[in-house]
Coordinates of C-alpha atoms and ligand atoms in Angstrom, one line a residue:
X1 CA 0.0 0.0 0.0
X2 CA 1.3 3.4 -1.0
X3 CA 0.3 6.7 0.8
X4 CA 0.5 9.6 -1.7
X5 CA 0.3 9.8 -5.5
X6 CA 3.3 12.0 -6.3
X7 CA 6.4 11.0 -8.2
X8 CA 7.5 8.9 -5.2
X9 CA 4.2 7.1 -4.8
X10 CA 3.8 6.3 -8.5
X11 CA 7.4 5.1 -8.9
X12 CA 6.9 2.9 -5.9
X13 CA 3.6 1.6 -7.2
X14 CA 5.0 0.8 -10.7
X15 CA 8.0 -1.0 -9.2
X16 CA 5.8 -3.0 -6.8
X17 CA 3.4 -3.9 -9.7
X18 CA 6.4 -4.9 -11.8
X19 CA 7.4 -7.3 -9.0
X20 CA 4.0 -9.1 -9.2
X21 CA 2.3 -8.0 -6.1
X22 CA -1.0 -6.3 -5.6
X23 CA -0.5 -2.6 -4.9
X24 CA -2.9 0.2 -4.1
X25 CA -2.2 3.9 -4.0
X26 CA -4.1 6.2 -1.6
X27 CA -4.2 9.9 -2.5
X28 CA -5.7 12.8 -0.5
X29 CA -6.6 14.9 -3.6
X30 CA -9.2 14.2 -6.3
X31 CA -6.5 14.4 -9.0
X32 CA -2.9 13.4 -8.2
X33 CA -0.7 16.5 -8.4
X34 CA 1.5 16.9 -5.4
X35 CA 4.6 19.1 -5.4
X36 CA 5.6 16.9 -8.4
X37 CA 3.2 18.8 -10.6
X38 CA 4.5 22.2 -9.4
X39 CA 8.1 21.3 -10.3
X40 CA 9.9 21.6 -13.6
X41 CA 10.0 17.8 -13.6
X42 CA 13.8 17.6 -13.9
X43 CA 15.6 14.5 -12.6
X44 CA 19.4 14.5 -12.4
X45 CA 21.0 11.2 -13.5
X46 CA 24.6 10.4 -14.4
X47 CA 25.7 8.2 -17.3
X48 CA 22.3 7.8 -19.0
X49 CA 22.0 6.8 -22.6
X50 CA 20.5 10.2 -23.2
X51 CA 23.7 11.9 -22.1
X52 CA 25.8 9.4 -24.1
X53 CA 23.8 10.3 -27.2
X54 CA 24.8 13.9 -26.7
X55 CA 28.4 13.2 -26.0
X56 CA 28.1 14.2 -22.3
X57 CA 30.7 12.5 -20.2
X58 CA 29.4 11.7 -16.7
X59 CA 29.4 9.0 -14.1
X60 CA 27.8 8.2 -10.8
X61 CA 31.0 8.8 -8.7
X62 CA 31.2 12.3 -10.1
X63 CA 27.5 12.8 -9.3
X64 CA 27.9 11.5 -5.8
X65 CA 30.9 13.8 -5.3
X66 CA 28.7 16.8 -6.4
X67 CA 25.9 15.8 -4.0
X68 CA 28.4 15.4 -1.1
X69 CA 30.1 18.7 -1.8
X70 CA 26.9 20.6 -2.0
X71 CA 25.6 19.0 1.2
X72 CA 28.8 20.1 3.0
X73 CA 29.5 16.4 3.6
X74 CA 26.5 16.2 5.9
X75 CA 24.3 13.8 3.8
X76 CA 24.3 10.1 4.5
X77 CA 27.1 8.7 2.3
X78 CA 25.4 5.4 1.7
X79 CA 22.2 7.1 0.6
X80 CA 24.1 9.5 -1.6
X81 CA 26.0 6.6 -3.2
X82 CA 22.7 4.7 -3.7
X83 CA 20.8 7.5 -5.5
X84 CA 23.8 8.5 -7.6
X85 CA 24.2 4.9 -8.8
X86 CA 20.5 4.2 -9.3
X87 CA 19.4 7.5 -10.9
X88 CA 20.4 6.5 -14.5
X89 CA 18.7 3.0 -14.3
X90 CA 15.6 4.7 -12.9
X91 CA 15.3 7.4 -15.6
X92 CA 15.9 4.7 -18.3
X93 CA 13.3 2.4 -16.6
X94 CA 10.7 5.2 -16.8
X95 CA 11.6 5.9 -20.4
X96 CA 12.0 2.4 -21.7
X97 CA 9.3 0.6 -19.7
X98 CA 6.7 3.4 -19.4
X99 CA 7.4 5.5 -22.4
X100 CA 8.4 8.8 -20.7
X101 CA 10.4 10.7 -23.4
X102 CA 13.2 12.2 -21.4
X103 CA 15.9 14.4 -22.8
X104 CA 18.8 16.3 -21.2
X105 CA 18.7 20.0 -20.5
X106 CA 21.9 20.8 -22.4
X107 CA 21.9 24.6 -22.8
X108 CA 22.9 25.8 -19.4
X109 CA 24.7 24.5 -16.2
X110 CA 22.9 24.0 -12.9
X111 CA 24.8 25.2 -9.9
X112 CA 26.9 22.5 -8.3
X113 CA 26.5 19.9 -11.1
X114 CA 29.8 19.2 -12.9
X115 CA 28.0 17.7 -15.9
X116 CA 24.8 18.4 -17.7
X117 CA 22.6 15.7 -16.2
X118 CA 19.1 17.2 -15.7
X119 CA 16.6 15.0 -17.5
X120 CA 13.1 16.3 -18.3
X121 CA 10.1 15.7 -20.5
X122 CA 9.6 17.8 -23.6
X123 CA 7.6 20.7 -22.0
X124 CA 10.0 20.7 -18.9
X125 CA 7.0 20.7 -16.6
X126 CA 6.1 18.7 -13.6
X127 CA 2.5 18.3 -14.7
X128 CA 3.8 16.4 -17.7
X129 CA 5.8 14.1 -15.3
X130 CA 3.0 13.4 -12.9
X131 CA 0.5 12.8 -15.7
X132 CA 2.9 10.5 -17.5
X133 CA 3.4 8.5 -14.3
X134 CA -0.4 8.4 -13.7
X135 CA -1.0 7.1 -17.2
X136 CA 1.7 4.5 -16.7
X137 CA 0.0 3.4 -13.5
X138 CA -3.4 3.4 -15.2
X139 CA -2.1 1.3 -18.1
X140 CA -0.9 -1.3 -15.5
X141 CA -4.3 -1.1 -13.9
X142 CA -2.9 -0.2 -10.5
X143 CA -5.8 0.9 -8.3
X144 CA -5.6 4.5 -7.3
X145 CA -8.1 5.6 -4.6
X146 CA -8.5 9.4 -4.6
X147 CA -10.2 11.7 -2.1
X148 CA -8.6 9.3 0.4
X149 CA -6.6 10.9 3.2
X150 CA -4.7 8.4 5.3
X151 CA -5.6 9.7 8.8
X152 CA -4.1 7.0 11.0
X153 CA -2.0 3.8 10.9
X154 CA -3.0 0.6 12.6
X155 CA 0.1 -0.8 14.2
X156 CA 0.6 -3.9 16.3
X157 CA 2.8 -4.3 19.4
X158 CA 5.8 -5.3 17.3
X159 CA 5.5 -2.0 15.3
X160 CA 4.2 -3.8 12.2
X161 CA 1.6 -1.7 10.3
X162 CA -1.4 -3.9 9.6
X163 CA -3.6 -1.3 7.9
X164 CA -4.6 2.3 7.7
X165 CA -7.6 4.5 8.4
X166 CA -8.8 6.5 5.4
X167 CA -10.9 9.7 5.9
X168 CA -13.1 10.8 3.0
X169 CA -13.9 14.4 2.2
X170 CA -17.4 14.0 3.9
X171 CA -15.7 12.9 7.1
X172 CA -16.5 9.2 6.8
X173 CA -13.8 6.7 7.5
X174 CA -12.8 3.3 6.0
X175 CA -10.1 0.9 7.1
X176 CA -7.8 -0.9 4.7
X177 CA -5.4 -3.7 5.6
X178 CA -1.8 -4.0 4.1
X179 CA 1.3 -6.3 4.2
X180 CA 3.7 -3.4 3.7
X181 CA 3.3 0.4 3.7
X182 CA 5.2 2.9 1.6
X183 CA 5.2 6.5 2.9
X184 CA 5.2 8.7 -0.2
X185 CA 3.3 11.6 1.3
X186 CA 6.1 14.1 1.1
X187 CA 7.3 16.4 3.9
X188 CA 6.0 19.1 6.2
X189 CA 6.1 22.3 4.1
X190 CA 2.3 22.4 4.3
X191 CA 2.3 22.3 8.1
X192 CA 3.1 25.8 9.4
X193 CA 3.6 24.6 12.9
X194 CA 6.2 22.1 11.8
X195 CA 7.9 24.7 9.6
X196 CA 8.1 27.1 12.6
X197 CA 9.4 24.4 14.8
X198 CA 12.0 22.9 12.5
X199 CA 12.8 25.7 10.0
X200 CA 12.3 29.0 11.9
X201 CA 14.1 31.0 9.2
X202 CA 11.3 30.2 6.8
X203 CA 8.4 30.5 9.1
X204 CA 7.2 33.7 7.4
X205 CA 8.1 32.7 3.9
X206 CA 5.5 31.7 1.3
X207 CA 5.2 27.9 0.9
X208 CA 5.3 27.2 -2.8
X209 CA 4.8 23.4 -2.6
X210 CA 1.7 21.3 -2.4
X211 CA -0.5 22.3 0.6
X212 CA -1.6 18.8 1.3
X213 CA 1.9 17.8 2.4
X214 CA 1.4 18.2 6.1
X215 CA 4.1 16.2 7.7
X216 CA 2.2 12.9 8.2
X217 CA 5.2 10.8 7.5
X218 CA 7.3 12.4 10.2
X219 CA 4.4 12.5 12.6
X220 CA 3.6 8.8 12.2
X221 CA 7.3 7.9 12.0
X222 CA 8.0 9.8 15.2
X223 CA 5.2 8.0 17.1
X224 CA 6.7 4.6 15.9
X225 CA 10.2 5.5 17.1
X226 CA 11.6 6.3 13.6
X227 CA 14.7 8.4 13.5
X228 CA 14.0 11.8 12.1
X229 CA 16.9 13.3 10.3
X230 CA 18.0 16.7 9.0
X231 CA 14.7 18.4 10.0
X232 CA 16.0 22.0 9.4
X233 CA 16.9 21.1 5.8
X234 CA 14.8 22.4 3.0
X235 CA 14.7 23.4 -0.6
X236 CA 14.1 27.1 -1.0
X237 CA 14.1 29.2 -4.2
X238 CA 15.3 32.7 -4.6
X239 CA 13.5 33.5 -7.8
X240 CA 9.7 33.3 -7.6
X241 CA 8.0 36.0 -9.6
X242 CA 6.1 38.3 -7.2
X243 CA 3.2 38.9 -7.0
X244 CA 2.5 36.4 -9.8
X245 CA 3.8 33.4 -7.8
X246 CA 5.5 31.8 -10.8
X247 CA 8.9 30.0 -10.6
X248 CA 11.5 31.7 -12.7
X249 CA 14.2 29.2 -13.8
X250 CA 17.6 29.8 -12.3
X251 CA 18.9 29.6 -15.9
X252 CA 18.3 33.4 -16.0
X253 CA 21.1 33.7 -13.3
X254 CA 23.4 30.9 -14.3
X255 CA 23.7 32.2 -17.9
X256 CA 24.9 35.6 -16.7
X257 CA 22.0 37.3 -15.1
X258 CA 22.2 38.8 -11.6
X259 CA 20.0 40.0 -8.8
X260 CA 19.7 43.5 -7.3
X261 CA 17.5 44.6 -4.4
X262 CA 15.1 47.5 -4.4
X263 CA 18.1 49.9 -4.0
X264 CA 19.5 48.6 -7.3
X265 CA 22.4 46.9 -5.4
X266 CA 23.8 43.4 -5.7
X267 CA 23.9 41.6 -2.5
X268 CA 25.3 38.1 -3.0
X269 CA 27.0 35.4 -5.1
X270 CA 23.9 34.2 -6.8
X271 CA 25.7 31.3 -8.5
X272 CA 26.0 29.3 -5.2
X273 CA 22.5 28.0 -5.7
X274 CA 18.8 28.9 -5.8
X275 CA 17.9 27.1 -2.6
X276 CA 20.0 29.1 -0.2
X277 CA 19.2 32.2 -2.1
X278 CA 15.6 32.1 -0.8
X279 CA 16.6 33.3 2.7
X280 CA 19.1 35.8 1.2
X281 CA 16.4 37.4 -1.0
X282 CA 13.9 37.4 1.9
X283 CA 16.5 39.3 4.0
X284 CA 16.5 42.2 1.4
X285 CA 14.2 45.2 1.8
X286 CA 10.6 44.1 1.5
X287 CA 11.9 40.6 0.8
X288 CA 12.2 41.6 -2.9
X289 CA 14.8 41.3 -5.6
X290 CA 15.0 41.8 -9.3
X291 CA 16.5 39.2 -11.7
X292 CA 18.2 41.2 -14.5
X293 CA 19.0 39.3 -17.7
X294 CA 18.7 39.7 -21.4
X295 CA 16.9 38.4 -24.5
X296 CA 19.5 35.7 -25.2
X297 CA 19.0 34.3 -21.7
X298 CA 15.2 34.6 -22.0
X299 CA 15.3 32.3 -25.0
X300 CA 17.0 29.6 -22.9
X301 CA 14.6 30.0 -20.0
X302 CA 11.6 29.8 -22.4
X303 CA 12.0 26.0 -22.6
X304 CA 10.4 25.9 -19.2
X305 CA 6.6 26.0 -19.0
X306 CA 6.8 28.3 -15.9
X307 CA 8.8 30.9 -17.7
X308 CA 6.4 30.9 -20.7
X309 CA 3.6 31.4 -18.2
X310 CA 5.5 34.3 -16.6
X311 CA 5.9 36.0 -19.9
X312 CA 2.2 35.5 -20.8
X313 CA 1.2 37.0 -17.5
X314 CA 3.3 40.1 -17.9
X315 CA 5.8 39.3 -15.1
X316 CA 8.8 39.8 -17.4
X317 CA 9.7 43.4 -18.3
X318 CA 11.8 44.5 -21.2
X319 CA 13.6 47.7 -22.1
X320 CA 16.2 48.7 -24.7
X321 CA 18.7 50.0 -22.2
X322 CA 19.5 49.2 -18.6
X323 CA 18.6 52.7 -17.6
X324 CA 15.1 52.5 -19.1
X325 CA 14.7 49.0 -17.4
X326 CA 15.7 50.5 -14.0
X327 CA 13.2 53.3 -14.5
X328 CA 10.4 50.8 -15.2
X329 CA 11.4 49.0 -12.0
X330 CA 11.7 52.1 -9.9
X331 CA 15.3 51.4 -9.2
X332 CA 17.8 54.1 -8.4
X333 CA 19.5 54.6 -11.8
X334 CA 23.0 55.1 -10.6
X335 CA 23.1 52.0 -8.4
X336 CA 21.8 49.7 -11.1
X337 CA 24.3 51.1 -13.6
X338 CA 27.1 50.6 -11.0
X339 CA 26.0 47.0 -10.4
X340 CA 26.2 46.3 -14.1
X341 CA 29.6 48.1 -14.4
X342 CA 31.1 46.1 -11.6
X343 CA 30.0 42.9 -13.3
X344 CA 31.4 44.0 -16.6
X345 CA 34.7 44.9 -15.0
X346 CA 34.9 41.5 -13.3
X347 CA 34.2 39.7 -16.6
X348 CA 36.9 41.8 -18.4
X349 CA 39.4 41.1 -15.7
X350 CA 38.6 37.4 -15.6
X351 CA 38.5 37.6 -11.8
X352 CA 35.7 36.9 -9.4
X353 CA 33.5 39.9 -8.3
X354 CA 33.5 41.2 -4.8
X355 CA 31.0 38.4 -3.7
X356 CA 33.3 35.8 -5.2
X357 CA 31.1 35.1 -8.2
X358 CA 33.0 34.3 -11.4
X359 CA 31.1 35.3 -14.5
X360 CA 32.1 33.7 -17.8
X361 CA 33.0 35.9 -20.7
X362 CA 29.9 34.9 -22.5
X363 CA 27.9 36.4 -19.6
X364 CA 28.0 40.0 -20.8
X365 CA 24.4 41.1 -21.1
X366 CA 23.2 42.8 -24.3
X367 CA 20.1 44.8 -25.2
X368 CA 17.2 44.4 -25.0
X369 CA 17.4 43.8 -21.2
X370 CA 14.9 41.9 -19.2
X371 CA 13.8 41.8 -15.6
X372 CA 11.4 40.2 -13.2
X373 CA 10.5 41.1 -9.7
X374 CA 11.0 38.1 -7.4
X375 CA 10.9 36.9 -3.8
X376 CA 12.2 33.9 -1.9
X377 CA 10.0 30.9 -1.0
X378 CA 10.0 27.5 0.7
X379 CA 9.6 24.8 -1.9
X380 CA 9.8 21.6 0.1
X381 CA 11.4 20.2 3.2
X382 CA 14.4 17.9 3.2
X383 CA 14.2 16.4 6.7
X384 CA 12.3 13.1 7.1
X385 CA 12.4 9.6 8.4
X386 CA 15.7 7.9 8.1
X387 CA 15.9 5.0 5.6
X388 CA 18.4 2.4 4.6
X389 CA 19.5 1.3 1.1
X390 CA 16.2 -0.7 0.7
X391 CA 14.2 2.4 1.7
X392 CA 13.2 0.7 5.0
X393 CA 12.4 3.2 7.7
X394 CA 14.9 3.1 10.5
X395 CA 14.3 3.6 14.2
X396 CA 16.5 5.6 16.5
X397 CA 18.8 2.6 17.0
X398 CA 19.3 2.3 13.3
X399 CA 17.1 -0.9 13.1
X400 CA 14.5 -1.2 10.3
X401 CA 10.8 -1.0 11.3
X402 CA 9.2 -4.3 10.2
X403 CA 7.2 -3.3 7.1
X404 CA 7.4 0.5 6.5
X405 CA 9.3 2.1 3.6
X406 CA 9.6 5.7 2.7
X407 CA 10.6 7.7 -0.4
X408 CA 10.7 11.2 -1.8
X409 CA 10.0 14.0 0.6
X410 CA 8.7 11.6 3.3
X411 CA 12.2 10.3 3.8
X412 CA 15.3 12.3 4.7
X413 CA 16.9 13.8 1.6
X414 CA 20.5 13.9 0.5
X415 CA 21.0 17.6 1.2
X416 CA 21.9 17.5 4.8
X417 CA 20.4 19.9 7.4
X418 CA 20.8 23.2 5.6
X419 CA 19.1 24.9 2.6
X420 CA 22.5 25.4 1.0
X421 CA 23.0 21.7 0.9
X422 CA 20.3 21.3 -1.8
X423 CA 21.7 20.4 -5.2
X424 CA 19.3 21.1 -8.1
X425 CA 17.1 18.1 -8.7
X426 CA 17.6 16.4 -5.3
X427 CA 13.8 16.4 -4.8
X428 CA 12.8 14.3 -7.7
X429 CA 16.0 12.3 -7.4
X430 CA 15.0 10.8 -4.1
X431 CA 11.3 10.7 -5.1
X432 CA 11.9 8.6 -8.2
X433 CA 14.9 6.6 -7.2
X434 CA 13.9 5.8 -3.6
X435 CA 10.3 5.4 -4.8
X436 CA 11.4 2.6 -7.2
X437 CA 13.6 1.0 -4.6
X438 CA 10.8 1.2 -1.9
X439 CA 8.3 -0.4 -4.3
X440 CA 10.7 -3.3 -5.1
X441 CA 11.7 -3.8 -1.5
X442 CA 8.1 -3.7 -0.2
X443 CA 7.0 -6.1 -2.9
X444 CA 9.8 -8.5 -1.9
X445 CA 8.8 -8.2 1.7
X446 CA 5.1 -8.8 1.0
X447 CA 5.9 -11.8 -1.2
X448 CA 7.9 -13.4 1.7
X449 CA 4.8 -13.1 3.9
X450 CA 2.6 -14.8 1.3
X451 CA 1.6 -18.4 2.1
X452 CA 3.3 -20.8 -0.4
Ligands
FAD501 C1 7.8 24.9 -7.5 C2 8.7 23.7 -7.3 C3 9.6 23.3 -8.3 C4 10.4 22.2 -8.1 N1 11.2 21.8 -9.1 C5 11.9 20.7 -9.0 C6 12.7 20.1 -10.1 O1 12.7 20.6 -11.2 N2 13.5 19.0 -9.8 C7 13.4 18.4 -8.6 O2 14.1 17.4 -8.4 N3 12.6 18.8 -7.6 C8 11.9 19.9 -7.8 N4 11.0 20.3 -6.7 C9 10.8 19.4 -5.6 C10 10.0 18.2 -6.0 O3 8.8 18.7 -6.6 C11 9.6 17.3 -4.8 O4 10.8 17.0 -4.2 C12 9.0 16.0 -5.3 O5 7.9 16.3 -6.2 C13 8.5 15.2 -4.2 O6 7.8 14.1 -4.6 P1 6.9 13.3 -3.6 O7 6.2 12.2 -4.4 O8 7.7 13.0 -2.4 O9 5.8 14.4 -3.1 P2 4.5 15.0 -3.9 O10 4.7 15.1 -5.3 O11 4.2 16.2 -3.1 O12 3.4 13.9 -3.6 C14 2.9 13.7 -2.3 C15 1.4 13.3 -2.4 O13 1.0 12.8 -1.1 C16 -0.3 13.2 -0.9 N5 -0.6 13.1 0.6 C17 0.0 13.8 1.6 N6 -0.4 13.4 2.8 C18 -1.3 12.4 2.5 C19 -2.1 11.6 3.3 N7 -2.1 11.6 4.7 N8 -3.0 10.7 2.7 C20 -3.0 10.6 1.4 N9 -2.3 11.3 0.5 C21 -1.4 12.2 1.1 C22 -0.3 14.6 -1.4 O14 -1.7 15.1 -1.7 C23 0.5 14.5 -2.7 O15 -0.3 14.2 -3.8 C24 10.2 21.4 -6.9 C25 9.3 21.8 -5.9 C26 8.5 22.9 -6.1 C27 7.5 23.3 -5.1

C-alpha cells in the first residue's frame, strides 16, 4: 500500500506492480498532483544513454561527489551513493518501460553539477511528469483511490503496520489492511507549525509546494520510534515572480543574469544555488529582488513552461537600455548602472567579483534587457524519516521497522540539514529513485509473507 500519489508514490507503485504483487495507491486529492506537478519535472541522473547520445561524459561517482560537496559532507554517504548509482537506471526504466520521453537540458549549467545531467520531459514541466506517471499506473491497472486521506496507521505491538484509516472528504472513515506500507506523502512544508518548529528562518516565507503535504510521514514515524533526520533542511528558491507566484528558472542567473535589491544593489554570489538564495532574498528590503538578464537568456529560459507562463502573465519586463529598465522597475538609476559596471569589470578582468562570483566571458548582457520582480519561497522540506538502502524506515537505534518504507519528501533527503546543501534536482532524485527501490523492497517483503 502506498500513501501519496506524487512521483515517489507512482514510482513505488509501478515498481511493486512490476514485482508481481497487488498494490494500491491512496491519495488525498481528487486528482494526483502533489509538489511533483509544481516542479519543472527535472531529474538528475549520471551516465544515461540520453547523455551518451549527446556526448556528455558523466558517471555516478562524479554525481555522488557533487551531491556530497553541495551538502557540505552532511548527507548520509550510503544514501548519496545509492541515489547517484541508481538514478540512471531509474530514468531509463521510466523511459523504456513506461514511455516517458526524457531528454537532457543541455543549454545551461545547474549550480553545483559538474556535468549536464538534468533529465526532463519535452515541456519541462512537472504536470507532464505526474500525468505521465499516472497514465503508466493506469495502463498497469494499478488501483488509485483518490479523495482518500490516510488519517491513522494501525500498528501492532511489534511496530508492524497492519492497515490504515482513510478519511473521506465528507468525514466518513474506512479501514484498509496491508502487508507493507510505503510512505510517499512528502514532507511538512504544508504544516506551518512544523515549519516554525524545524525551520524557523522560513516560518514567514510563502510555501510554494503542495499544501496537502502536512508532515504525516514524520508525525507517524515519530510515534513509531523512527529516527527523524535533517529536519531543518529544506529546498528554497530565490526566484519566484512576485506577486505572480511563478517559478523563474535559475537559468536566468546561471547564464549571466544577476539579482539586485530595491536599492538597485547586488547583495550576493547568486551562483551558489537557488535554494540558499531564498533566505538571502527574503532578507533584502521588503523581501524583494529583481532578476536582471537579457533576450538571449530569456530564449534559454523559455523552454520551461513556468517561464512561458511568466511571460504570458506580464511578469517579465523588457527595455532597450538598462537605464530604461531600471526606470520601469523604480530602481535608483546610478546604483543599477554601477552594479552592471562592476560585473562587466569582473568579466573583463577574468577575476571573481566582490562576492566571489565568477562570470564567464559569454555572460555580458546585451540589449534588450529583461527583468522580473522576485521573492524567496520555501519549496519543500528535506528532513524526514531515516531510511536504509532498501528504503526501509529506521528507528533511532538504526534498526528497520518491520514493514514500513519511505521515499521522496517523506524520507530524509541527500541535502543535509541546511538549505545550502540542496543540489538542483535532489527532490525528484529521491522521489523517483527511492520510490522505485521502496516499491521493489516492499514487494519482496510482501511476497515473503505470502503463504506458499
Ligand atoms: C515549485 C517547485 C519546483 C520544483 N522543481 C523541482 C525540479 O525541477 N526537480 C526536482 O528534483 N525537484 C523539484 N522540486 C521538488 C519536487 O517537486 C519534490 O521534491 C517532489 O515532487 C517530491 O515528490 P513526492 O512524491 O515525495 O511528493 P509529492 O509530489 O508532493 O506527492 C505527495 C502526495 O501525497 C499526498 N498526501 C500527503 N499526505 C497524504 C495523506 N495523509 N494521505 C493521502 N495522501 C497524502 C499529497 O496530496 C501529494 O499528492 C520542486 C518543488 C517545487 C514546489
